[in-house]
PDB file of C-alpha atoms and ligand atoms in Angstrom:
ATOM      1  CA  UNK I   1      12.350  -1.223  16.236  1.00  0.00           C
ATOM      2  CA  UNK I   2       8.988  -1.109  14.718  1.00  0.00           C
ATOM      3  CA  UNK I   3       7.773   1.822  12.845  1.00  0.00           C
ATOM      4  CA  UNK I   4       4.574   2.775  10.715  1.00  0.00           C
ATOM      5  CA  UNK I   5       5.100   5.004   8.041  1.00  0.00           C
ATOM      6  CA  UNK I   6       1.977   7.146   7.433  1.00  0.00           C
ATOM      7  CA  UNK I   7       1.583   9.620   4.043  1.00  0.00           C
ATOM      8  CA  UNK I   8      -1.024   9.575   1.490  1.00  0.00           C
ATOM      9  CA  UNK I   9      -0.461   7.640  -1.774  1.00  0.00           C
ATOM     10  CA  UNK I  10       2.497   8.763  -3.539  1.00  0.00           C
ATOM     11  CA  UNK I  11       4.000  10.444  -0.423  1.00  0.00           C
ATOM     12  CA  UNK I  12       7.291   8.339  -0.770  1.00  0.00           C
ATOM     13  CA  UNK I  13       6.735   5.968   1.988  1.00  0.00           C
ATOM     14  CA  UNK I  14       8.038   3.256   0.167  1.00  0.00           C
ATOM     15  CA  UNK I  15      11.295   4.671  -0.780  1.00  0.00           C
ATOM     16  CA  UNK I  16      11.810   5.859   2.773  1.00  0.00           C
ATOM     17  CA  UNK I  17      10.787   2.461   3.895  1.00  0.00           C
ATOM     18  CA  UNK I  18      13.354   0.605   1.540  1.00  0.00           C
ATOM     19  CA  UNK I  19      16.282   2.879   2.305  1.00  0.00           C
ATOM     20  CA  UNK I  20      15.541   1.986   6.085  1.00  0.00           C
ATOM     21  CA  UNK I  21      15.557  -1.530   5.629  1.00  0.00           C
ATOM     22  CA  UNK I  22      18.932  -1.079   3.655  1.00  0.00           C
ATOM     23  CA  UNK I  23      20.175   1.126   6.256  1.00  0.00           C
ATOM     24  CA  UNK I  24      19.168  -0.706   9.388  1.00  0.00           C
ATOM     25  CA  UNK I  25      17.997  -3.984   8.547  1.00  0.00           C
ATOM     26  CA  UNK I  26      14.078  -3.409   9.510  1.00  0.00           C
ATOM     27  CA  UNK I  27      11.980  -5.435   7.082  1.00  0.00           C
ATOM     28  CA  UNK I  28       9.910  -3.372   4.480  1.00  0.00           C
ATOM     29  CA  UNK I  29       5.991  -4.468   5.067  1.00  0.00           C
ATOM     30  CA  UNK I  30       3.884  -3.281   2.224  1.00  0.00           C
ATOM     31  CA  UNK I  31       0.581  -4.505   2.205  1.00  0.00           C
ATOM     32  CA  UNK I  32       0.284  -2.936  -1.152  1.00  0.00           C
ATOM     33  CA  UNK I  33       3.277  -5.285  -2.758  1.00  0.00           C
ATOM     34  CA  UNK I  34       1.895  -8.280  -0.721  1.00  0.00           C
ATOM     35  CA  UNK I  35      -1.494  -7.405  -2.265  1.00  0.00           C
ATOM     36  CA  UNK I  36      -0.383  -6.906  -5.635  1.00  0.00           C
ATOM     37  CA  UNK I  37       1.585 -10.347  -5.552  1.00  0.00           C
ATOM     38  CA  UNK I  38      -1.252 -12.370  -4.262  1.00  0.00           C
ATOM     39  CA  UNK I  39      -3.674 -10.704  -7.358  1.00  0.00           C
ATOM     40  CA  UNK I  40      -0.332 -11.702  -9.660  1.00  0.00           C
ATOM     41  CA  UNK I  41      -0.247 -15.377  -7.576  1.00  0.00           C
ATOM     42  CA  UNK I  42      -4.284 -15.506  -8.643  1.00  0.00           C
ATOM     43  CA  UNK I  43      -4.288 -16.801  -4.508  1.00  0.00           C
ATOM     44  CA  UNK I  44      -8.057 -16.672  -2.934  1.00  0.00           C
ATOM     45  CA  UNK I  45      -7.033 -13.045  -1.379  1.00  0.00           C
ATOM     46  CA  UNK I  46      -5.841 -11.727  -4.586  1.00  0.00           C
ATOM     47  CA  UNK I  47      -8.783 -12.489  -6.674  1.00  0.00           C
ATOM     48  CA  UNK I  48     -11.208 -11.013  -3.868  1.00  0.00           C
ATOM     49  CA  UNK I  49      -8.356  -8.108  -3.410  1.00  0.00           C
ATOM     50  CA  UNK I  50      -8.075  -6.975  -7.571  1.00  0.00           C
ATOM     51  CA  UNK I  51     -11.190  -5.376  -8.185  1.00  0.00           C
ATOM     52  CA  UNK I  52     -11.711  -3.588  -4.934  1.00  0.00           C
ATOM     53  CA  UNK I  53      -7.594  -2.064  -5.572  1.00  0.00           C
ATOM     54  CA  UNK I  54      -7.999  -1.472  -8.968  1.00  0.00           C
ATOM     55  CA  UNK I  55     -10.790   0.829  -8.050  1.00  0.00           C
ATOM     56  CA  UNK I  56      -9.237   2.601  -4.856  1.00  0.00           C
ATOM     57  CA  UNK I  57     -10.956   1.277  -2.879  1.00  0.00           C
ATOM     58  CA  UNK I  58      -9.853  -0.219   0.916  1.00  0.00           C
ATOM     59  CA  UNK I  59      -9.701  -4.285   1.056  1.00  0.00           C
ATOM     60  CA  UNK I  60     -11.085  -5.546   3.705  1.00  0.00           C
ATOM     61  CA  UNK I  61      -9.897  -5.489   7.170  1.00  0.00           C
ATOM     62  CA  UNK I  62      -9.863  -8.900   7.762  1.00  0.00           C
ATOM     63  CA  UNK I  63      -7.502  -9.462   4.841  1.00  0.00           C
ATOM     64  CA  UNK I  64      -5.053  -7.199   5.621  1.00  0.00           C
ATOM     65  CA  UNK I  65      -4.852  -7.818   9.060  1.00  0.00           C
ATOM     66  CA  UNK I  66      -4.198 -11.169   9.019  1.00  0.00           C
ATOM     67  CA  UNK I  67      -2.016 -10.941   6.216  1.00  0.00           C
ATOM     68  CA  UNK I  68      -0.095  -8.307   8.594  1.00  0.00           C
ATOM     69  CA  UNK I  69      -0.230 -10.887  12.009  1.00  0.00           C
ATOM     70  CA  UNK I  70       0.996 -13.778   9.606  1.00  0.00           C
ATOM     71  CA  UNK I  71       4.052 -11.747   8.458  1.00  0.00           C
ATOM     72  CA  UNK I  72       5.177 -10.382  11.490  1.00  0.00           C
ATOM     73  CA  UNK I  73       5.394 -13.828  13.175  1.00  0.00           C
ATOM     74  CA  UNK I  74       8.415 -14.450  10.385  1.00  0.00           C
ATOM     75  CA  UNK I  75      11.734 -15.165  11.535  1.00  0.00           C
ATOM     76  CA  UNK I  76      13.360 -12.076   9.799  1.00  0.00           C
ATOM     77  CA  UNK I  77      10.938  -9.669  11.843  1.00  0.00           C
ATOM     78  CA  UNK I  78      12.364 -10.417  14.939  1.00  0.00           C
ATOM     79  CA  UNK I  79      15.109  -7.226  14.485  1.00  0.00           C
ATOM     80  CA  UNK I  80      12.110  -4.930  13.587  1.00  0.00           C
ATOM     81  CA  UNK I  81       9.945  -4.181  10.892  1.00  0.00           C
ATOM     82  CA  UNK I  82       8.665  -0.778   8.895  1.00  0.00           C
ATOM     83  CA  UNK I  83       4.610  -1.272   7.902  1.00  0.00           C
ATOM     84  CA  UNK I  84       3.878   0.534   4.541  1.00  0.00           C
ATOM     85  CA  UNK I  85       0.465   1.158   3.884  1.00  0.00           C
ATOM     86  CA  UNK I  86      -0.841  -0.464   7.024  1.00  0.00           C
ATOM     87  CA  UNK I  87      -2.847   0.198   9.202  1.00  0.00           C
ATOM     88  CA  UNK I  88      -5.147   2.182   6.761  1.00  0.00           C
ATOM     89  CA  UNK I  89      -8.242   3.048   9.204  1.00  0.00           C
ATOM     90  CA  UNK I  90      -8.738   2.813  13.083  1.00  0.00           C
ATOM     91  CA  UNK I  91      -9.931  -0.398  13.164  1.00  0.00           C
ATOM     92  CA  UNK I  92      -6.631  -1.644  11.490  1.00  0.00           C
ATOM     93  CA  UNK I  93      -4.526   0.478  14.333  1.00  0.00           C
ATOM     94  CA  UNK I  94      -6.788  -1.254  16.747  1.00  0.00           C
ATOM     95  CA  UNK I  95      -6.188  -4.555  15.553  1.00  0.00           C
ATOM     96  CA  UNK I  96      -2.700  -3.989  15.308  1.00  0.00           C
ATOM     97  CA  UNK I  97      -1.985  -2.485  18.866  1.00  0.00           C
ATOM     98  CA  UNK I  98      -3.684  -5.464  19.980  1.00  0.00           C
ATOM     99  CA  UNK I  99      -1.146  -7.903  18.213  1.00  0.00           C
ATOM    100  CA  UNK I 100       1.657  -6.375  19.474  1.00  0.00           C
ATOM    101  CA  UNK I 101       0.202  -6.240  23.035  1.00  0.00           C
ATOM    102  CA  UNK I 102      -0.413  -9.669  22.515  1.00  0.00           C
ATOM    103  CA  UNK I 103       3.302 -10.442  22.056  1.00  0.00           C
ATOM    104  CA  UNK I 104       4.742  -8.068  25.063  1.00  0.00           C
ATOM    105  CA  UNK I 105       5.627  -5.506  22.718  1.00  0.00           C
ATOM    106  CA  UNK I 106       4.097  -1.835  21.060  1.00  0.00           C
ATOM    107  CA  UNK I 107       5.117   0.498  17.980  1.00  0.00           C
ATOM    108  CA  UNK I 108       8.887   2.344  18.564  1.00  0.00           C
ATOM    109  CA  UNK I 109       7.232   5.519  16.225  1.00  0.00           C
ATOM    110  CA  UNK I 110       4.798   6.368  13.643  1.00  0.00           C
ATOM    111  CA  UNK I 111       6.845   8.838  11.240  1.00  0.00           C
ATOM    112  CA  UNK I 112       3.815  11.085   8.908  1.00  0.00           C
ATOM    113  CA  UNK I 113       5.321  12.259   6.163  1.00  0.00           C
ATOM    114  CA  UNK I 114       3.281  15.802   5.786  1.00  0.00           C
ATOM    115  CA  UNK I 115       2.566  16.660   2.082  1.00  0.00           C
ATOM    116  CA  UNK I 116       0.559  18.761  -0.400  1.00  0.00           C
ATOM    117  CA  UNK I 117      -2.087  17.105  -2.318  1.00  0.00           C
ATOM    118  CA  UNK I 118      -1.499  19.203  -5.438  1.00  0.00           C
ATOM    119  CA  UNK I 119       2.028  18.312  -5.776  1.00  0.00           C
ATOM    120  CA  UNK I 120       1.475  14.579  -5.033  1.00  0.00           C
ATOM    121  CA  UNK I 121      -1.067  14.071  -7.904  1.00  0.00           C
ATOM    122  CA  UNK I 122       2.198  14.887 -10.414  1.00  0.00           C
ATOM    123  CA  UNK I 123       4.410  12.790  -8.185  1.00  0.00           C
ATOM    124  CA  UNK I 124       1.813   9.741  -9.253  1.00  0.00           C
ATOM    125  CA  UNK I 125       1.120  11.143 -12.628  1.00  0.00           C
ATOM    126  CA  UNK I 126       4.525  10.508 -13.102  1.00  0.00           C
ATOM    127  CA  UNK I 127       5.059   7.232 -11.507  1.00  0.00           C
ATOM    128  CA  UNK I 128       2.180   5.907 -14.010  1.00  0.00           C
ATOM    129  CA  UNK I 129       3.789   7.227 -16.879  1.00  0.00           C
ATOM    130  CA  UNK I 130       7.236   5.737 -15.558  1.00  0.00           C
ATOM    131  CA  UNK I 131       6.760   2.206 -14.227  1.00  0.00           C
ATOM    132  CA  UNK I 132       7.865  -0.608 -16.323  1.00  0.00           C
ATOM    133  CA  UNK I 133       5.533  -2.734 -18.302  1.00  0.00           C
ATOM    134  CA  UNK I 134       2.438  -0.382 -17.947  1.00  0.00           C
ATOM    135  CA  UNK I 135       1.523   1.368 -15.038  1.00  0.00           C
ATOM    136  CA  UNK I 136      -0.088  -0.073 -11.932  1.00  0.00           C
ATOM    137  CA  UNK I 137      -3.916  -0.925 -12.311  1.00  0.00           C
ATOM    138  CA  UNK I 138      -4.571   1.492  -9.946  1.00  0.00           C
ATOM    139  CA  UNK I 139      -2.474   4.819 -11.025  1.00  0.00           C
ATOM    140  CA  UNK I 140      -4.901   5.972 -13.644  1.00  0.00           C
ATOM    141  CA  UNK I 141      -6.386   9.586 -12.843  1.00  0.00           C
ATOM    142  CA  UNK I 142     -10.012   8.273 -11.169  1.00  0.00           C
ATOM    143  CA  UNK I 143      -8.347   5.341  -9.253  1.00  0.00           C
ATOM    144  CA  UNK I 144      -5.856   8.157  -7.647  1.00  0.00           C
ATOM    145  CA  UNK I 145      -8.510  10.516  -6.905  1.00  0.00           C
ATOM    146  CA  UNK I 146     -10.223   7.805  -5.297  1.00  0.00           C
ATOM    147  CA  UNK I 147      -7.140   6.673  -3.612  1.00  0.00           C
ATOM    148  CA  UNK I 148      -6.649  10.594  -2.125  1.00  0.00           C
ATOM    149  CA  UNK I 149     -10.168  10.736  -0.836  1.00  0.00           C
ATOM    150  CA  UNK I 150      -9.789   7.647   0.573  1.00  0.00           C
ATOM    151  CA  UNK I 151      -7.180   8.403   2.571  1.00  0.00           C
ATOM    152  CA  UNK I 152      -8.170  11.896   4.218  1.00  0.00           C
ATOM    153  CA  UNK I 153     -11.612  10.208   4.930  1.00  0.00           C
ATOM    154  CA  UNK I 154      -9.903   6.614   6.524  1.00  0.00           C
ATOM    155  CA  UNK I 155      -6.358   7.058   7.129  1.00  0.00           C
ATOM    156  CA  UNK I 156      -5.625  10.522   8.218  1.00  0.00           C
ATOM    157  CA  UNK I 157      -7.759  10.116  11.399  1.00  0.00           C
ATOM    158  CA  UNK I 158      -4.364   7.745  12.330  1.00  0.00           C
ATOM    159  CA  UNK I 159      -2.630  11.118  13.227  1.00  0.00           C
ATOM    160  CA  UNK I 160      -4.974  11.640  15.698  1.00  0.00           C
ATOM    161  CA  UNK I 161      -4.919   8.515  16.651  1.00  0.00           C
ATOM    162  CA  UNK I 162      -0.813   8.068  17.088  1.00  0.00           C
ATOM    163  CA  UNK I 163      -0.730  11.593  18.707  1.00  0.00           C
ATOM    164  CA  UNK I 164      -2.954  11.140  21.740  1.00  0.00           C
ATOM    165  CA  UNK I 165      -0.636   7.928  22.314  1.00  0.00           C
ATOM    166  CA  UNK I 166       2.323  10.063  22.006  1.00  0.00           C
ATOM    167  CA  UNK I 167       4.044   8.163  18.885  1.00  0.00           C
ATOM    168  CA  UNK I 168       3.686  10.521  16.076  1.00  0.00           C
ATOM    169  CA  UNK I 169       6.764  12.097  14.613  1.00  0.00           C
ATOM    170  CA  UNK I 170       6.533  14.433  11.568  1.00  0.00           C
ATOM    171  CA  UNK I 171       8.525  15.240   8.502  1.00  0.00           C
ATOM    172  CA  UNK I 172       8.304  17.503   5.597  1.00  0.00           C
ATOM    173  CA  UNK I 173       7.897  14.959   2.926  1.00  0.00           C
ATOM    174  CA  UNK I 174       8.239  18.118   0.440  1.00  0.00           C
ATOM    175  CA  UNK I 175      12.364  18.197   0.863  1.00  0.00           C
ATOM    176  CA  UNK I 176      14.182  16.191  -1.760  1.00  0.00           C
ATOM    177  CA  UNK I 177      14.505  12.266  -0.921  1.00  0.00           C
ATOM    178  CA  UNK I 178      17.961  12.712   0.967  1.00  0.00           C
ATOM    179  CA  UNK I 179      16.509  15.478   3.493  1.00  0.00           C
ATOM    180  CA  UNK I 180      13.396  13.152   3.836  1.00  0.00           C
ATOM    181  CA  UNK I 181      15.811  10.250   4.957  1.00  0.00           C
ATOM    182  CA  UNK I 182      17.699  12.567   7.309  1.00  0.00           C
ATOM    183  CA  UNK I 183      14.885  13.568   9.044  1.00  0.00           C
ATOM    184  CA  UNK I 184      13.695  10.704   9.802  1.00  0.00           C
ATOM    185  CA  UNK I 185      16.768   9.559  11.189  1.00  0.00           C
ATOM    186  CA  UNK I 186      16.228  12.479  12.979  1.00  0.00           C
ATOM    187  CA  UNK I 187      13.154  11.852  14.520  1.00  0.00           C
ATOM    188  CA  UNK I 188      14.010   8.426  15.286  1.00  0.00           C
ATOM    189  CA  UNK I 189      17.397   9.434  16.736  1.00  0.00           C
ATOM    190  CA  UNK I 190      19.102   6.783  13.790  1.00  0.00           C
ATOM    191  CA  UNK I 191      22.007   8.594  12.972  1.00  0.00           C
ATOM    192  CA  UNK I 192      24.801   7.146  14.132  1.00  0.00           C
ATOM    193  CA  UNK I 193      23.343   3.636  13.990  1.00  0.00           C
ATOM    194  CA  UNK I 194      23.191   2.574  10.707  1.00  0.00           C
ATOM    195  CA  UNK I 195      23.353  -1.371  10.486  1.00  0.00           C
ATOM    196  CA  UNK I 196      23.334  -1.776  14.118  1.00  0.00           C
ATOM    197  CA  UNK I 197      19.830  -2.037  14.590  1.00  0.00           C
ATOM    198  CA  UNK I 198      19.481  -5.818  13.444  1.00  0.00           C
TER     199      UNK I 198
HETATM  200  P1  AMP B 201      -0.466   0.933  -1.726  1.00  0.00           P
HETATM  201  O1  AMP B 201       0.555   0.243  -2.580  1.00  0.00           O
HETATM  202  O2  AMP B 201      -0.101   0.953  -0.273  1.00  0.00           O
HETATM  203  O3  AMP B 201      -0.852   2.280  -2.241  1.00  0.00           O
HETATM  204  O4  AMP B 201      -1.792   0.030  -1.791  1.00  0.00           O
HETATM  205  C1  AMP B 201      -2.458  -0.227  -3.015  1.00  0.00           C
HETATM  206  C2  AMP B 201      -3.874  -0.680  -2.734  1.00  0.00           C
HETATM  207  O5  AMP B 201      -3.859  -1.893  -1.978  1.00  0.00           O
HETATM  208  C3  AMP B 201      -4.732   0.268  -1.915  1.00  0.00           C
HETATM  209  O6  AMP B 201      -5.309   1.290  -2.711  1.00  0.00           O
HETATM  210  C4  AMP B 201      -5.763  -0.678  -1.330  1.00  0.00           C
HETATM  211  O7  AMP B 201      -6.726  -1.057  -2.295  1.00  0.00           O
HETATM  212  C5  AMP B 201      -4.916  -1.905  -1.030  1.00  0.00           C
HETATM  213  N1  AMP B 201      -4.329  -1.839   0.325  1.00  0.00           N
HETATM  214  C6  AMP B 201      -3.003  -1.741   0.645  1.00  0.00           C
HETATM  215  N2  AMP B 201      -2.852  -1.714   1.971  1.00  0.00           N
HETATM  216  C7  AMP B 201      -4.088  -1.790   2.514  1.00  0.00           C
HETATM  217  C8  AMP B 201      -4.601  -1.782   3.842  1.00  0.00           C
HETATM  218  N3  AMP B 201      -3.792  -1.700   4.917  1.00  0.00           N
HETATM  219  N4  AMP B 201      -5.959  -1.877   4.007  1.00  0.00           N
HETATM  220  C9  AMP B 201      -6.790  -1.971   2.967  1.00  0.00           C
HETATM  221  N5  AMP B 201      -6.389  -1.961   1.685  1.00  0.00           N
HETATM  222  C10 AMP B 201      -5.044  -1.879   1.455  1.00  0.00           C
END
């Protein structure tokens, strides 16, 4: 199964993502984490990749793309994967229908996980005052704000996008973390499957 999991910054896509990789065995893809361990890694993408995320600010296409096309060719793939953070813009969703059609195969669902903007600036307030050994170079209040307009200009044209192809399955990413998790399962018709995906 391959699934995209679309939701502005702080929307919880990567806890949903991690519980259905425990759950099922699909592979978290964050292009975030990968981004932030190649700017740790001081690798060629990393240094052209920390001053454009420290900012807000979208790194190029070319990056994350083929940092997406080299992943997915990985051995532990092959039972299905959940993309976090990617594609960002149309030109990512392009590139990446055209990699799958390229291998025989197409997205399984794109779950949204609808939330309100007011209520997701204190859910990343508080993840900057939380996370361990200082918070992420790119959770301070102007980086977010960036980060939020950046998304409804470049990513949320994806619903669009996913609904005219028929993919796009909501949530209310409001509900407490549980009742986000069921209904996804939900949407995906999971339930009874847990494990038996991989
Ligand atoms: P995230 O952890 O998904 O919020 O991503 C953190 C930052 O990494 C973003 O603000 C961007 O600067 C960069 N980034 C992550 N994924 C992508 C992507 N698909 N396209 C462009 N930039 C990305």
């Amino acid at each position: 199964m391959k699934l995209i999991l679309l939701g502005p910054p702080g929307a919880g896509k990567g806890t949903q993502a991690q519980r259905l990789q425990e759950s099922y065995g699909l592979v978290q893809l964050s292009t975030g984490d990968m981004l932030r361990a190649a700017v740790k890694a001081g690798t060629e993408v990393g240094k052209k990749a920390e001053a454009i995320m420290a900012r807000g600010d979208l790194v190029p296409d070319e990056i994350v793309v083929g940092i997406i096309a080299d992943r997915i060719e990985q051995p532990d793939c092959k039972a299905g994967y959940i993309l976090d953070g990617f594609p960002r813009n149309v030109a990512q969703a392009e590139a990446l229908d055209k990699m799958l059609a390229g291998k025989g195969t197409k997205l399984d669902a794109v779950v949204q996980l609808e939330v309100n903007d007011e209520i997701l600036l204190g859910r990343i307030e508080g993840r900057a005052a939380q996370t361990e050994g200082g918070p992420r170079a790119d959770d301070n209040a102007e980086a977010l704000a960036k980060r939020l307009r950046v998304y409804h200009e470049q990513t949320a044209p994806l619903v669009a996008y996913y609904k005219q192809r028929g993919v796009l399955r909501g949530v209310d990413g409001m509900r407490d973390i549980d009742e986000v998790t069921r209904q996804i399962e939900g949407v995906l018709g999971l339930g009874e499957k847990k494990g038996k995906l991989a």
